[in-house]
CSV table of C-alpha atoms in Angstrom, one decimal:
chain,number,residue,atom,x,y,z
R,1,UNK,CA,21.4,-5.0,-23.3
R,2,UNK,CA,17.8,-5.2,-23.3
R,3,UNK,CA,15.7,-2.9,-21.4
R,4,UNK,CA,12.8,-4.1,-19.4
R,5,UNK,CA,9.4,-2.8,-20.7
R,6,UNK,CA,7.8,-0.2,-18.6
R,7,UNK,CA,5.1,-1.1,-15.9
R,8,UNK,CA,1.8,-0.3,-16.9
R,9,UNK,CA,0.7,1.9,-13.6
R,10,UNK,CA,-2.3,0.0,-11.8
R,11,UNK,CA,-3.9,2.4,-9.2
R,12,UNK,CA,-7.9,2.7,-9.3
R,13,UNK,CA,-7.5,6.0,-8.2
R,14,UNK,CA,-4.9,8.7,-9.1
R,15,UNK,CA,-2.0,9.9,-6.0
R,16,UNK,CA,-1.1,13.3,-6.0
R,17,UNK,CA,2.5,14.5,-4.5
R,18,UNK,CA,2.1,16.7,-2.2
R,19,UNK,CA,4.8,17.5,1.4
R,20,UNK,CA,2.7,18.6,3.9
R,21,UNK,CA,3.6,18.0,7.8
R,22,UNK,CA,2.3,15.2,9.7
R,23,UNK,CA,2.4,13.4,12.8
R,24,UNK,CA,1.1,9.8,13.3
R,25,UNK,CA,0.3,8.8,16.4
R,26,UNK,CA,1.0,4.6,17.5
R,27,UNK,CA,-0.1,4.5,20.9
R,28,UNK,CA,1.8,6.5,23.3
R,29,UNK,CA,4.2,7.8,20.8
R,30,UNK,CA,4.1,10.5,18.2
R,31,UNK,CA,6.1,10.4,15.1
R,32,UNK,CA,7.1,13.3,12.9
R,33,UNK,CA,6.9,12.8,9.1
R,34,UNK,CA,6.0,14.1,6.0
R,35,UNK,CA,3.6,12.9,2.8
R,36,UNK,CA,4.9,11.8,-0.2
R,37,UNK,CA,1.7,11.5,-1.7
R,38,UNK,CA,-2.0,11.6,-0.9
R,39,UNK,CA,-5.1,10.1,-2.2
R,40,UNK,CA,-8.8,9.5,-1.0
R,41,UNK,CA,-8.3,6.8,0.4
R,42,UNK,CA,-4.4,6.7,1.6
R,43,UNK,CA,-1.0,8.4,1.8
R,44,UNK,CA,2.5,7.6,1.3
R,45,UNK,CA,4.6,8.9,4.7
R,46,UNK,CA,8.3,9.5,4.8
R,47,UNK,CA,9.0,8.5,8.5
R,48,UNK,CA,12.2,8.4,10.3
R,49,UNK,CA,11.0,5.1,12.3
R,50,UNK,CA,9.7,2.3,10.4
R,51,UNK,CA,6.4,0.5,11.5
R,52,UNK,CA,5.2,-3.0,11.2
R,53,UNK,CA,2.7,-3.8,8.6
R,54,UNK,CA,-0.8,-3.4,10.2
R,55,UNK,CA,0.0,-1.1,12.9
R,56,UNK,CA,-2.9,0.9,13.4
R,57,UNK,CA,-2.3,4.4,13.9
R,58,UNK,CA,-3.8,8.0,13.9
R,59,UNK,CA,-2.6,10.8,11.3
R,60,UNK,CA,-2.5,14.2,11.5
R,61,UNK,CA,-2.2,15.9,8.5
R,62,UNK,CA,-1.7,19.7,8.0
R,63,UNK,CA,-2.5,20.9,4.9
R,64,UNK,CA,-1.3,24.4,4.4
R,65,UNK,CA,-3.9,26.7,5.5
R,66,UNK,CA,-6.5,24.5,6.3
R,67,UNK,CA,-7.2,22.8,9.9
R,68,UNK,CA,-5.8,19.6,10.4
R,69,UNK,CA,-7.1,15.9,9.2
R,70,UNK,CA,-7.1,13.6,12.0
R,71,UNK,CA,-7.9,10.0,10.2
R,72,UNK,CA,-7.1,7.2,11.4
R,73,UNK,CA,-5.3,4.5,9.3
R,74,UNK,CA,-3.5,1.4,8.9
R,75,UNK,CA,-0.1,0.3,7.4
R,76,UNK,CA,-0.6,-1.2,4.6
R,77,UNK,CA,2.7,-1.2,3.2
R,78,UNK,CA,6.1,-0.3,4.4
R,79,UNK,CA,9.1,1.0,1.3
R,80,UNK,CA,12.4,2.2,2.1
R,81,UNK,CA,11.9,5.7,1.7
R,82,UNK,CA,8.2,5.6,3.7
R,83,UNK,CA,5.2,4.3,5.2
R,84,UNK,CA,2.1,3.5,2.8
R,85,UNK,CA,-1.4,3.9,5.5
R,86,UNK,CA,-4.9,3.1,4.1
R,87,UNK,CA,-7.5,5.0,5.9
R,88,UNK,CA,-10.3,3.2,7.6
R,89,UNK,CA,-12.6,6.3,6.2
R,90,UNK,CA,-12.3,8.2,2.9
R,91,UNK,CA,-10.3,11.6,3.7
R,92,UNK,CA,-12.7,14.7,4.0
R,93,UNK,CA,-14.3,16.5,0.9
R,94,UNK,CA,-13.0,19.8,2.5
R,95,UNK,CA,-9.1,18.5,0.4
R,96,UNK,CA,-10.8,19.9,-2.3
R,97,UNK,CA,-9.8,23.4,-2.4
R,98,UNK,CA,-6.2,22.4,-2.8
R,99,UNK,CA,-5.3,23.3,-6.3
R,100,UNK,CA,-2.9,20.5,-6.2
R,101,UNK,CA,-5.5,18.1,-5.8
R,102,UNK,CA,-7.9,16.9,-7.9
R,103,UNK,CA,-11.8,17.4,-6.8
R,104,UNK,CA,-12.3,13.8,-6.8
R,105,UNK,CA,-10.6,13.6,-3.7
């Protein structure tokens, strides 16, 4: 049995795991989640509700001792274990004094 060769990873720009809390705003509601990952320009969600493609939304991101990020993004992509938003602006330069992130974030 053959084995199908491995995918050659794509990204422009590196993700970087991280779990910090979040809650993302759709209109009236507010949704607890989770990141699964985080980049400068997006982040993977693990929600308990699933949103429609495009649904514009705010997110609030806690990063551990640090205030929170309030960006506001769009669904880009929706996976079974999470939401995928692109931001409308890059994240903040103050991500940068997480040593789990890289400084080009």
């Amino acid at each position: 049995m053959a084995t199908e060769p491995k995918r050659q990873e794509q990204r422009r720009r590196p993700r970087n795991r991280v779990c910090w809390p979040v809650i993302v705003e759709v209109d009236d509601r507010l949704l607890h989640g989770e990141t699964l990952d985080l980049a400068a320009f997006g982040a993977k969600i693990r929600l308990d509700e699933h949103l429609v493609e495009g649904t514009v939304a705010t997110l609030h991101i806690k990063p551990p001792q640090d205030p929170p990020l309030d960006l506001e993004a769009i669904v880009w992509r929706t996976d079974k274990n999470g939401c995928v938003f692109f931001f409308m602006k890059a994240a903040p330069t103050g991500l940068q004094s997480h040593p789990e992130l890289p400084a080009s974030l």
